[in-house]
JSON list of C-alpha atoms in Angstrom, two decimals:
[
{"chain": "A", "resi": 1, "resn": "MET", "atom": "CA", "xyz": [-0.41, -0.02, 0.24]},
{"chain": "A", "resi": 2, "resn": "SER", "atom": "CA", "xyz": [2.44, 2.47, 0.94]},
{"chain": "A", "resi": 3, "resn": "ALA", "atom": "CA", "xyz": [3.93, 1.95, -2.61]},
{"chain": "A", "resi": 4, "resn": "ALA", "atom": "CA", "xyz": [1.45, 3.81, -4.51]},
{"chain": "A", "resi": 5, "resn": "PRO", "atom": "CA", "xyz": [2.34, 7.55, -3.82]},
{"chain": "A", "resi": 6, "resn": "GLU", "atom": "CA", "xyz": [5.80, 6.58, -5.54]},
{"chain": "A", "resi": 7, "resn": "THR", "atom": "CA", "xyz": [4.22, 4.59, -8.64]},
{"chain": "A", "resi": 8, "resn": "ARG", "atom": "CA", "xyz": [1.29, 7.72, -8.41]},
{"chain": "A", "resi": 9, "resn": "GLU", "atom": "CA", "xyz": [4.65, 10.68, -8.55]},
{"chain": "A", "resi": 10, "resn": "GLY", "atom": "CA", "xyz": [7.06, 8.41, -10.66]},
{"chain": "A", "resi": 11, "resn": "THR", "atom": "CA", "xyz": [4.15, 8.20, -13.40]},
{"chain": "A", "resi": 12, "resn": "ALA", "atom": "CA", "xyz": [2.66, 11.46, -13.05]},
{"chain": "A", "resi": 13, "resn": "PRO", "atom": "CA", "xyz": [3.30, 14.89, -15.47]},
{"chain": "A", "resi": 14, "resn": "ILE", "atom": "CA", "xyz": [6.67, 16.01, -15.92]},
{"chain": "A", "resi": 15, "resn": "GLY", "atom": "CA", "xyz": [5.49, 19.31, -14.89]},
{"chain": "A", "resi": 16, "resn": "ARG", "atom": "CA", "xyz": [3.27, 17.44, -11.47]},
{"chain": "A", "resi": 17, "resn": "ARG", "atom": "CA", "xyz": [7.60, 15.83, -10.93]},
{"chain": "A", "resi": 18, "resn": "VAL", "atom": "CA", "xyz": [8.59, 18.86, -11.43]},
{"chain": "A", "resi": 19, "resn": "ARG", "atom": "CA", "xyz": [6.58, 21.37, -8.72]},
{"chain": "A", "resi": 20, "resn": "LEU", "atom": "CA", "xyz": [7.20, 17.44, -6.13]},
{"chain": "A", "resi": 21, "resn": "PHE", "atom": "CA", "xyz": [11.17, 18.38, -6.87]},
{"chain": "A", "resi": 22, "resn": "LEU", "atom": "CA", "xyz": [10.99, 21.42, -6.10]},
{"chain": "A", "resi": 23, "resn": "ARG", "atom": "CA", "xyz": [8.85, 21.73, -3.25]},
{"chain": "A", "resi": 24, "resn": "HIS", "atom": "CA", "xyz": [10.93, 18.10, -1.46]},
{"chain": "A", "resi": 25, "resn": "ASN", "atom": "CA", "xyz": [13.71, 19.75, -1.72]},
{"chain": "A", "resi": 26, "resn": "SER", "atom": "CA", "xyz": [13.26, 23.57, -1.52]},
{"chain": "A", "resi": 27, "resn": "LEU", "atom": "CA", "xyz": [15.12, 24.09, 1.62]},
{"chain": "A", "resi": 28, "resn": "GLY", "atom": "CA", "xyz": [18.44, 22.73, 0.26]},
{"chain": "A", "resi": 29, "resn": "LEU", "atom": "CA", "xyz": [17.46, 23.96, -3.14]},
{"chain": "A", "resi": 30, "resn": "PHE", "atom": "CA", "xyz": [17.10, 27.35, -1.60]},
{"chain": "A", "resi": 31, "resn": "PHE", "atom": "CA", "xyz": [20.30, 27.68, 0.10]},
{"chain": "A", "resi": 32, "resn": "VAL", "atom": "CA", "xyz": [22.64, 26.32, -2.54]},
{"chain": "A", "resi": 33, "resn": "THR", "atom": "CA", "xyz": [20.89, 29.79, -5.04]},
{"chain": "A", "resi": 34, "resn": "ALA", "atom": "CA", "xyz": [21.49, 31.83, -1.99]},
{"chain": "A", "resi": 35, "resn": "PHE", "atom": "CA", "xyz": [25.11, 30.92, -1.83]},
{"chain": "A", "resi": 36, "resn": "LEU", "atom": "CA", "xyz": [25.76, 31.49, -5.11]},
{"chain": "A", "resi": 37, "resn": "LEU", "atom": "CA", "xyz": [24.20, 34.90, -5.06]},
{"chain": "A", "resi": 38, "resn": "ALA", "atom": "CA", "xyz": [25.74, 35.82, -2.26]},
{"chain": "A", "resi": 39, "resn": "LEU", "atom": "CA", "xyz": [29.60, 34.95, -3.77]},
{"chain": "A", "resi": 40, "resn": "SER", "atom": "CA", "xyz": [28.58, 36.36, -6.96]},
{"chain": "A", "resi": 41, "resn": "GLY", "atom": "CA", "xyz": [27.76, 39.63, -5.15]},
{"chain": "A", "resi": 42, "resn": "GLN", "atom": "CA", "xyz": [31.14, 39.17, -2.44]},
{"chain": "A", "resi": 43, "resn": "ALA", "atom": "CA", "xyz": [33.06, 38.38, -6.17]},
{"chain": "A", "resi": 44, "resn": "VAL", "atom": "CA", "xyz": [31.40, 41.96, -7.89]},
{"chain": "A", "resi": 45, "resn": "ALA", "atom": "CA", "xyz": [32.47, 44.13, -4.69]},
{"chain": "A", "resi": 46, "resn": "GLY", "atom": "CA", "xyz": [35.62, 42.83, -4.73]},
{"chain": "A", "resi": 47, "resn": "HIS", "atom": "CA", "xyz": [36.68, 43.40, -8.05]},
{"chain": "A", "resi": 48, "resn": "ALA", "atom": "CA", "xyz": [35.83, 46.77, -7.28]},
{"chain": "A", "resi": 49, "resn": "GLU", "atom": "CA", "xyz": [37.71, 47.54, -3.99]},
{"chain": "A", "resi": 50, "resn": "PHE", "atom": "CA", "xyz": [40.60, 45.44, -5.06]},
{"chain": "A", "resi": 51, "resn": "ASN", "atom": "CA", "xyz": [40.55, 47.57, -8.47]},
{"chain": "A", "resi": 52, "resn": "ASN", "atom": "CA", "xyz": [40.14, 50.60, -5.85]},
{"chain": "A", "resi": 53, "resn": "GLN", "atom": "CA", "xyz": [43.00, 49.42, -4.37]},
{"chain": "A", "resi": 54, "resn": "LEU", "atom": "CA", "xyz": [45.13, 48.96, -7.40]},
{"chain": "A", "resi": 55, "resn": "VAL", "atom": "CA", "xyz": [44.65, 52.24, -8.36]},
{"chain": "A", "resi": 56, "resn": "ALA", "atom": "CA", "xyz": [45.65, 54.22, -4.94]},
{"chain": "A", "resi": 57, "resn": "ASP", "atom": "CA", "xyz": [48.51, 52.27, -5.83]},
{"chain": "A", "resi": 58, "resn": "GLY", "atom": "CA", "xyz": [49.40, 53.73, -9.44]},
{"chain": "A", "resi": 59, "resn": "LEU", "atom": "CA", "xyz": [49.03, 50.26, -10.64]},
{"chain": "A", "resi": 60, "resn": "GLU", "atom": "CA", "xyz": [46.49, 49.28, -14.04]},
{"chain": "A", "resi": 61, "resn": "PRO", "atom": "CA", "xyz": [42.41, 47.85, -12.90]},
{"chain": "A", "resi": 62, "resn": "ILE", "atom": "CA", "xyz": [42.41, 44.06, -14.13]},
{"chain": "A", "resi": 63, "resn": "GLY", "atom": "CA", "xyz": [39.30, 42.73, -15.13]},
{"chain": "A", "resi": 64, "resn": "PHE", "atom": "CA", "xyz": [36.37, 40.86, -13.80]},
{"chain": "A", "resi": 65, "resn": "GLY", "atom": "CA", "xyz": [37.15, 36.96, -14.52]},
{"chain": "A", "resi": 66, "resn": "ALA", "atom": "CA", "xyz": [41.30, 37.63, -14.08]},
{"chain": "A", "resi": 67, "resn": "TYR", "atom": "CA", "xyz": [39.96, 39.03, -9.82]},
{"chain": "A", "resi": 68, "resn": "LEU", "atom": "CA", "xyz": [38.33, 35.74, -9.89]},
{"chain": "A", "resi": 69, "resn": "THR", "atom": "CA", "xyz": [41.23, 34.16, -10.18]},
{"chain": "A", "resi": 70, "resn": "THR", "atom": "CA", "xyz": [43.92, 35.77, -7.27]},
{"chain": "A", "resi": 71, "resn": "SER", "atom": "CA", "xyz": [44.66, 35.15, -4.44]},
{"chain": "A", "resi": 72, "resn": "ASP", "atom": "CA", "xyz": [42.86, 38.18, -2.65]},
{"chain": "A", "resi": 73, "resn": "PHE", "atom": "CA", "xyz": [39.17, 36.18, -3.94]},
{"chain": "A", "resi": 74, "resn": "GLY", "atom": "CA", "xyz": [40.59, 32.80, -3.24]},
{"chain": "A", "resi": 75, "resn": "VAL", "atom": "CA", "xyz": [41.62, 34.26, 0.95]},
{"chain": "A", "resi": 76, "resn": "ASP", "atom": "CA", "xyz": [38.59, 35.68, 1.47]},
{"chain": "A", "resi": 77, "resn": "VAL", "atom": "CA", "xyz": [36.41, 32.99, 0.43]},
{"chain": "A", "resi": 78, "resn": "MET", "atom": "CA", "xyz": [38.31, 30.00, 1.98]},
{"chain": "A", "resi": 79, "resn": "GLU", "atom": "CA", "xyz": [38.63, 31.96, 5.25]},
{"chain": "A", "resi": 80, "resn": "ASN", "atom": "CA", "xyz": [34.93, 32.06, 5.41]},
{"chain": "A", "resi": 81, "resn": "TRP", "atom": "CA", "xyz": [34.84, 28.44, 3.78]},
{"chain": "A", "resi": 82, "resn": "GLN", "atom": "CA", "xyz": [36.90, 27.10, 7.18]},
{"chain": "A", "resi": 83, "resn": "SER", "atom": "CA", "xyz": [35.11, 28.68, 9.99]},
{"chain": "A", "resi": 84, "resn": "GLU", "atom": "CA", "xyz": [32.10, 27.33, 8.19]},
{"chain": "A", "resi": 85, "resn": "TYR", "atom": "CA", "xyz": [32.78, 23.26, 8.45]},
{"chain": "A", "resi": 86, "resn": "LEU", "atom": "CA", "xyz": [35.31, 23.98, 11.16]},
{"chain": "A", "resi": 87, "resn": "GLN", "atom": "CA", "xyz": [31.25, 25.62, 13.51]},
{"chain": "A", "resi": 88, "resn": "PHE", "atom": "CA", "xyz": [29.62, 21.98, 11.49]},
{"chain": "A", "resi": 89, "resn": "PHE", "atom": "CA", "xyz": [32.31, 19.61, 12.53]},
{"chain": "A", "resi": 90, "resn": "LEU", "atom": "CA", "xyz": [33.00, 20.81, 16.16]},
{"chain": "A", "resi": 91, "resn": "TYR", "atom": "CA", "xyz": [29.01, 21.19, 16.60]},
{"chain": "A", "resi": 92, "resn": "ILE", "atom": "CA", "xyz": [28.69, 17.62, 15.15]},
{"chain": "A", "resi": 93, "resn": "PHE", "atom": "CA", "xyz": [31.45, 15.37, 17.17]},
{"chain": "A", "resi": 94, "resn": "GLY", "atom": "CA", "xyz": [30.49, 18.23, 20.27]},
{"chain": "A", "resi": 95, "resn": "THR", "atom": "CA", "xyz": [26.73, 17.27, 20.43]},
{"chain": "A", "resi": 96, "resn": "VAL", "atom": "CA", "xyz": [27.94, 13.97, 20.84]},
{"chain": "A", "resi": 97, "resn": "TYR", "atom": "CA", "xyz": [28.63, 13.92, 24.85]},
{"chain": "A", "resi": 98, "resn": "LEU", "atom": "CA", "xyz": [27.93, 17.77, 25.42]},
{"chain": "A", "resi": 99, "resn": "LEU", "atom": "CA", "xyz": [24.54, 18.86, 26.37]},
{"chain": "A", "resi": 100, "resn": "GLN", "atom": "CA", "xyz": [22.30, 21.60, 27.26]},
{"chain": "A", "resi": 101, "resn": "ARG", "atom": "CA", "xyz": [19.60, 21.83, 29.65]},
{"chain": "A", "resi": 102, "resn": "GLY", "atom": "CA", "xyz": [16.26, 22.94, 27.79]},
{"chain": "A", "resi": 103, "resn": "SER", "atom": "CA", "xyz": [17.66, 22.99, 24.99]},
{"chain": "A", "resi": 104, "resn": "PRO", "atom": "CA", "xyz": [16.89, 21.12, 21.30]},
{"chain": "A", "resi": 105, "resn": "GLU", "atom": "CA", "xyz": [20.18, 21.22, 20.42]},
{"chain": "A", "resi": 106, "resn": "SER", "atom": "CA", "xyz": [20.67, 18.91, 22.17]},
{"chain": "A", "resi": 107, "resn": "LYS", "atom": "CA", "xyz": [20.08, 15.48, 23.08]},
{"chain": "A", "resi": 108, "resn": "GLU", "atom": "CA", "xyz": [17.80, 14.26, 26.19]},
{"chain": "A", "resi": 109, "resn": "LEU", "atom": "CA", "xyz": [20.35, 14.85, 28.99]},
{"chain": "A", "resi": 110, "resn": "GLY", "atom": "CA", "xyz": [20.81, 10.97, 29.85]},
{"chain": "A", "resi": 111, "resn": "ARG", "atom": "CA", "xyz": [22.12, 9.96, 26.73]},
{"chain": "A", "resi": 112, "resn": "ALA", "atom": "CA", "xyz": [25.51, 11.74, 26.32]},
{"chain": "A", "resi": 113, "resn": "GLY", "atom": "CA", "xyz": [27.81, 9.43, 24.26]},
{"chain": "A", "resi": 114, "resn": "ILE", "atom": "CA", "xyz": [27.67, 7.13, 20.69]},
{"chain": "A", "resi": 115, "resn": "GLU", "atom": "CA", "xyz": [24.56, 4.91, 22.29]},
{"chain": "A", "resi": 116, "resn": "SER", "atom": "CA", "xyz": [23.84, 1.77, 22.07]},
{"chain": "A", "resi": 117, "resn": "ASP", "atom": "CA", "xyz": [24.19, 0.15, 18.33]},
{"chain": "A", "resi": 118, "resn": "GLN", "atom": "CA", "xyz": [20.24, -1.14, 19.25]},
{"chain": "A", "resi": 119, "resn": "ASP", "atom": "CA", "xyz": [19.34, 3.41, 19.41]},
{"chain": "A", "resi": 120, "resn": "GLN", "atom": "CA", "xyz": [21.62, 3.64, 16.25]},
{"chain": "A", "resi": 121, "resn": "MET", "atom": "CA", "xyz": [20.18, 1.30, 14.44]},
{"chain": "A", "resi": 122, "resn": "VAL", "atom": "CA", "xyz": [23.26, -0.16, 13.36]},
{"chain": "A", "resi": 123, "resn": "GLY", "atom": "CA", "xyz": [24.39, -4.09, 12.65]},
{"chain": "A", "resi": 124, "resn": "GLU", "atom": "CA", "xyz": [21.95, -6.75, 13.21]},
{"chain": "A", "resi": 125, "resn": "HIS", "atom": "CA", "xyz": [19.09, -3.68, 14.06]},
{"chain": "A", "resi": 126, "resn": "ALA", "atom": "CA", "xyz": [19.77, -2.68, 11.82]},
{"chain": "A", "resi": 127, "resn": "ALA", "atom": "CA", "xyz": [16.26, -1.90, 9.32]},
{"chain": "A", "resi": 128, "resn": "ASP", "atom": "CA", "xyz": [15.14, -3.19, 5.91]},
{"chain": "A", "resi": 129, "resn": "ASP", "atom": "CA", "xyz": [15.61, 0.52, 4.09]},
{"chain": "A", "resi": 130, "resn": "SER", "atom": "CA", "xyz": [19.02, 1.49, 6.37]},
{"chain": "A", "resi": 131, "resn": "PRO", "atom": "CA", "xyz": [22.08, 2.49, 5.05]},
{"chain": "A", "resi": 132, "resn": "ARG", "atom": "CA", "xyz": [24.38, -0.78, 3.20]},
{"chain": "A", "resi": 133, "resn": "TRP", "atom": "CA", "xyz": [27.16, -0.04, 5.21]},
{"chain": "A", "resi": 134, "resn": "ALA", "atom": "CA", "xyz": [24.59, 0.59, 8.79]},
{"chain": "A", "resi": 135, "resn": "ALA", "atom": "CA", "xyz": [24.06, -3.19, 8.68]},
{"chain": "A", "resi": 136, "resn": "ALA", "atom": "CA", "xyz": [27.64, -4.09, 7.98]},
{"chain": "A", "resi": 137, "resn": "THR", "atom": "CA", "xyz": [30.34, -4.87, 10.54]},
{"chain": "A", "resi": 138, "resn": "GLY", "atom": "CA", "xyz": [33.56, -4.16, 10.95]},
{"chain": "A", "resi": 139, "resn": "TRP", "atom": "CA", "xyz": [35.41, -1.29, 9.38]},
{"chain": "A", "resi": 140, "resn": "ARG", "atom": "CA", "xyz": [32.44, -0.12, 7.20]},
{"chain": "A", "resi": 141, "resn": "THR", "atom": "CA", "xyz": [30.11, 0.52, 10.36]},
{"chain": "A", "resi": 142, "resn": "ALA", "atom": "CA", "xyz": [32.84, 1.90, 11.86]},
{"chain": "A", "resi": 143, "resn": "VAL", "atom": "CA", "xyz": [33.69, 4.50, 8.78]},
{"chain": "A", "resi": 144, "resn": "TYR", "atom": "CA", "xyz": [29.73, 4.94, 8.15]},
{"chain": "A", "resi": 145, "resn": "SER", "atom": "CA", "xyz": [28.84, 6.14, 11.73]},
{"chain": "A", "resi": 146, "resn": "ARG", "atom": "CA", "xyz": [31.48, 8.62, 11.83]},
{"chain": "A", "resi": 147, "resn": "SER", "atom": "CA", "xyz": [30.70, 9.90, 8.35]},
{"chain": "A", "resi": 148, "resn": "LEU", "atom": "CA", "xyz": [29.79, 12.63, 8.30]},
{"chain": "A", "resi": 149, "resn": "GLY", "atom": "CA", "xyz": [31.86, 14.42, 11.13]},
{"chain": "A", "resi": 150, "resn": "LEU", "atom": "CA", "xyz": [35.15, 12.80, 8.88]},
{"chain": "A", "resi": 151, "resn": "VAL", "atom": "CA", "xyz": [33.50, 14.72, 6.00]},
{"chain": "A", "resi": 152, "resn": "MET", "atom": "CA", "xyz": [33.50, 17.86, 7.14]},
{"chain": "A", "resi": 153, "resn": "GLY", "atom": "CA", "xyz": [36.30, 17.77, 9.57]},
{"chain": "A", "resi": 154, "resn": "THR", "atom": "CA", "xyz": [37.87, 16.73, 6.21]},
{"chain": "A", "resi": 155, "resn": "ILE", "atom": "CA", "xyz": [36.89, 20.25, 4.41]},
{"chain": "A", "resi": 156, "resn": "PHE", "atom": "CA", "xyz": [37.85, 21.81, 7.37]},
{"chain": "A", "resi": 157, "resn": "LEU", "atom": "CA", "xyz": [40.95, 21.05, 6.59]},
{"chain": "A", "resi": 158, "resn": "LEU", "atom": "CA", "xyz": [41.43, 21.50, 3.21]},
{"chain": "A", "resi": 159, "resn": "SER", "atom": "CA", "xyz": [39.87, 24.98, 2.99]},
{"chain": "A", "resi": 160, "resn": "PHE", "atom": "CA", "xyz": [41.61, 25.78, 6.44]},
{"chain": "A", "resi": 161, "resn": "LEU", "atom": "CA", "xyz": [44.80, 24.54, 3.89]},
{"chain": "A", "resi": 162, "resn": "ALA", "atom": "CA", "xyz": [43.23, 26.81, 0.71]},
{"chain": "A", "resi": 163, "resn": "GLN", "atom": "CA", "xyz": [43.15, 29.14, 3.17]},
{"chain": "A", "resi": 164, "resn": "SER", "atom": "CA", "xyz": [47.05, 29.74, 3.97]},
{"chain": "A", "resi": 165, "resn": "VAL", "atom": "CA", "xyz": [48.18, 28.63, 0.51]},
{"chain": "A", "resi": 166, "resn": "THR", "atom": "CA", "xyz": [45.94, 31.80, -1.62]},
{"chain": "A", "resi": 167, "resn": "GLY", "atom": "CA", "xyz": [47.16, 34.24, 2.02]},
{"chain": "A", "resi": 168, "resn": "VAL", "atom": "CA", "xyz": [50.33, 33.93, 1.76]},
{"chain": "A", "resi": 169, "resn": "ALA", "atom": "CA", "xyz": [50.05, 34.69, -1.85]},
{"chain": "A", "resi": 170, "resn": "ALA", "atom": "CA", "xyz": [48.14, 37.22, -1.20]},
{"chain": "A", "resi": 171, "resn": "TYR", "atom": "CA", "xyz": [50.41, 38.74, 1.59]},
{"chain": "A", "resi": 172, "resn": "ASN", "atom": "CA", "xyz": [53.42, 38.66, -0.70]},
{"chain": "A", "resi": 173, "resn": "GLU", "atom": "CA", "xyz": [51.95, 40.16, -3.30]},
{"chain": "A", "resi": 174, "resn": "GLN", "atom": "CA", "xyz": [50.99, 43.02, -0.70]},
{"chain": "A", "resi": 175, "resn": "GLN", "atom": "CA", "xyz": [54.29, 43.49, 0.75]},
{"chain": "A", "resi": 176, "resn": "LEU", "atom": "CA", "xyz": [56.55, 43.76, -2.51]},
{"chain": "A", "resi": 177, "resn": "ARG", "atom": "CA", "xyz": [53.34, 46.76, -3.14]},
{"chain": "A", "resi": 178, "resn": "GLN", "atom": "CA", "xyz": [55.38, 48.19, -0.38]},
{"chain": "A", "resi": 179, "resn": "LEU", "atom": "CA", "xyz": [59.17, 47.12, -1.30]},
{"chain": "A", "resi": 180, "resn": "GLN", "atom": "CA", "xyz": [59.05, 45.02, 1.37]},
{"chain": "A", "resi": 181, "resn": "ALA", "atom": "CA", "xyz": [60.55, 41.54, 1.50]},
{"chain": "A", "resi": 182, "resn": "PRO", "atom": "CA", "xyz": [57.80, 38.08, 0.77]},
{"chain": "A", "resi": 183, "resn": "VAL", "atom": "CA", "xyz": [57.88, 35.40, 3.67]},
{"chain": "A", "resi": 184, "resn": "SER", "atom": "CA", "xyz": [57.76, 32.31, 3.74]},
{"chain": "A", "resi": 185, "resn": "TRP", "atom": "CA", "xyz": [54.51, 29.94, 3.97]},
{"chain": "A", "resi": 186, "resn": "SER", "atom": "CA", "xyz": [55.65, 28.69, 7.76]},
{"chain": "A", "resi": 187, "resn": "ALA", "atom": "CA", "xyz": [56.36, 32.36, 8.49]},
{"chain": "A", "resi": 188, "resn": "TYR", "atom": "CA", "xyz": [52.64, 33.49, 7.70]},
{"chain": "A", "resi": 189, "resn": "LEU", "atom": "CA", "xyz": [51.16, 30.15, 9.19]},
{"chain": "A", "resi": 190, "resn": "SER", "atom": "CA", "xyz": [52.38, 32.35, 12.42]},
{"chain": "A", "resi": 191, "resn": "SER", "atom": "CA", "xyz": [51.60, 35.63, 11.27]},
{"chain": "A", "resi": 192, "resn": "ALA", "atom": "CA", "xyz": [49.35, 38.37, 13.02]},
{"chain": "A", "resi": 193, "resn": "ASP", "atom": "CA", "xyz": [48.07, 38.52, 9.69]},
{"chain": "A", "resi": 194, "resn": "PHE", "atom": "CA", "xyz": [47.03, 34.30, 8.87]},
{"chain": "A", "resi": 195, "resn": "TRP", "atom": "CA", "xyz": [44.85, 34.64, 13.15]},
{"chain": "A", "resi": 196, "resn": "SER", "atom": "CA", "xyz": [43.44, 38.09, 13.01]},
{"chain": "A", "resi": 197, "resn": "ARG", "atom": "CA", "xyz": [41.62, 36.82, 8.94]},
{"chain": "A", "resi": 198, "resn": "THR", "atom": "CA", "xyz": [41.29, 33.39, 11.23]},
{"chain": "A", "resi": 199, "resn": "LEU", "atom": "CA", "xyz": [40.21, 33.84, 14.41]},
{"chain": "A", "resi": 200, "resn": "GLN", "atom": "CA", "xyz": [37.46, 36.38, 13.16]},
{"chain": "A", "resi": 201, "resn": "ASN", "atom": "CA", "xyz": [35.37, 34.68, 11.30]},
{"chain": "A", "resi": 202, "resn": "TRP", "atom": "CA", "xyz": [35.60, 31.50, 14.35]},
{"chain": "A", "resi": 203, "resn": "GLN", "atom": "CA", "xyz": [35.00, 33.81, 17.13]},
{"chain": "A", "resi": 204, "resn": "SER", "atom": "CA", "xyz": [31.98, 34.25, 14.71]},
{"chain": "A", "resi": 205, "resn": "GLU", "atom": "CA", "xyz": [31.05, 30.94, 14.60]},
{"chain": "A", "resi": 206, "resn": "LEU", "atom": "CA", "xyz": [30.91, 29.78, 18.36]},
{"chain": "A", "resi": 207, "resn": "LEU", "atom": "CA", "xyz": [29.06, 32.82, 19.03]},
{"chain": "A", "resi": 208, "resn": "ALA", "atom": "CA", "xyz": [26.43, 31.79, 16.82]},
{"chain": "A", "resi": 209, "resn": "VAL", "atom": "CA", "xyz": [26.40, 28.49, 17.85]},
{"chain": "A", "resi": 210, "resn": "ALA", "atom": "CA", "xyz": [26.52, 29.24, 21.33]},
{"chain": "A", "resi": 211, "resn": "SER", "atom": "CA", "xyz": [23.02, 31.44, 21.02]},
{"chain": "A", "resi": 212, "resn": "MET", "atom": "CA", "xyz": [21.66, 28.78, 19.19]},
{"chain": "A", "resi": 213, "resn": "ALA", "atom": "CA", "xyz": [22.07, 26.27, 21.90]},
{"chain": "A", "resi": 214, "resn": "VAL", "atom": "CA", "xyz": [21.45, 28.81, 24.50]},
{"chain": "A", "resi": 215, "resn": "LEU", "atom": "CA", "xyz": [18.54, 30.92, 23.44]},
{"chain": "A", "resi": 216, "resn": "ALA", "atom": "CA", "xyz": [16.15, 28.61, 21.97]},
{"chain": "A", "resi": 217, "resn": "ILE", "atom": "CA", "xyz": [15.88, 27.15, 25.83]},
{"chain": "A", "resi": 218, "resn": "TYR", "atom": "CA", "xyz": [13.76, 30.15, 25.98]},
{"chain": "A", "resi": 219, "resn": "LEU", "atom": "CA", "xyz": [12.52, 31.03, 22.41]},
{"chain": "A", "resi": 220, "resn": "ARG", "atom": "CA", "xyz": [10.24, 29.33, 19.97]},
{"chain": "A", "resi": 221, "resn": "GLN", "atom": "CA", "xyz": [9.89, 29.18, 16.29]},
{"chain": "A", "resi": 222, "resn": "ARG", "atom": "CA", "xyz": [6.89, 27.49, 15.10]},
{"chain": "A", "resi": 223, "resn": "GLY", "atom": "CA", "xyz": [6.76, 25.22, 12.83]},
{"chain": "A", "resi": 224, "resn": "SER", "atom": "CA", "xyz": [10.86, 24.65, 12.58]},
{"chain": "A", "resi": 225, "resn": "PRO", "atom": "CA", "xyz": [12.94, 21.95, 13.86]},
{"chain": "A", "resi": 226, "resn": "GLU", "atom": "CA", "xyz": [15.02, 23.76, 15.67]},
{"chain": "A", "resi": 227, "resn": "SER", "atom": "CA", "xyz": [12.87, 24.59, 17.78]},
{"chain": "A", "resi": 228, "resn": "LYS", "atom": "CA", "xyz": [11.18, 23.12, 20.64]},
{"chain": "A", "resi": 229, "resn": "PRO", "atom": "CA", "xyz": [7.31, 22.96, 20.56]},
{"chain": "A", "resi": 230, "resn": "VAL", "atom": "CA", "xyz": [5.78, 26.65, 21.65]},
{"chain": "A", "resi": 231, "resn": "GLY", "atom": "CA", "xyz": [3.90, 25.41, 24.70]},
{"chain": "A", "resi": 232, "resn": "ALA", "atom": "CA", "xyz": [6.85, 22.55, 25.49]},
{"chain": "A", "resi": 233, "resn": "SER", "atom": "CA", "xyz": [8.88, 23.91, 28.90]},
{"chain": "A", "resi": 234, "resn": "HIS", "atom": "CA", "xyz": [11.56, 25.35, 28.78]},
{"chain": "A", "resi": 235, "resn": "SER", "atom": "CA", "xyz": [13.51, 22.52, 31.14]},
{"chain": "A", "resi": 236, "resn": "ALA", "atom": "CA", "xyz": [12.47, 19.83, 28.00]},
{"chain": "A", "resi": 237, "resn": "THR", "atom": "CA", "xyz": [15.63, 18.90, 26.52]},
{"chain": "A", "resi": 238, "resn": "GLY", "atom": "CA", "xyz": [16.27, 17.37, 23.21]},
{"chain": "A", "resi": 239, "resn": "VAL", "atom": "CA", "xyz": [12.50, 18.32, 22.11]},
{"chain": "A", "resi": 240, "resn": "GLU", "atom": "CA", "xyz": [12.06, 19.55, 18.40]},
{"chain": "A", "resi": 241, "resn": "GLY", "atom": "CA", "xyz": [8.72, 20.65, 17.04]}
]
């Protein structure tokens, strides 16, 4: 009986299938679209600012396409990406063991830790529609059961590395304009410029996570899974609306 809606959806007219796809994937599509618009806006504004600086230094401005390949644009993008993925990496692993009484962002107070195989539907406790690696044993289950945090951590490390590489290139370009000696990559990693760029992003991301976890104890957003039900007690923990 449950397969009937899928059959009707699969044989529906193309227009209806497109509308269903957009509705069922609207959250991801919205944020991907917003990301692309914000990135495009950053590129346009950054190009204008970069050319203003070139003119102020007595140099010729460059085209938009050339700006997109510069280290200045690369470091501005990467320093934001690495802070975002650090936030998710810490949040994913932190919420395994750390609790916040009254917050829907926390697990229930008695469930700290990785939980049992039965709770996590792993191995012999996997359901018929569970991912294949959830039903496997050994290293596949160990990897898959931590795959979200591992991927987020990997993206963070790669974007952190990319930030350092593009950052030293942008820094040395500025050094040469000012007729100063360039620095090595290792020296740049210990420089004030690198850590100023990095920490100004980390502090904002960590503050945002802390605000979400704590404010959701007392405030509500009707209909959002990130909020408790409007009438839930302030002390209710791990309850989502």
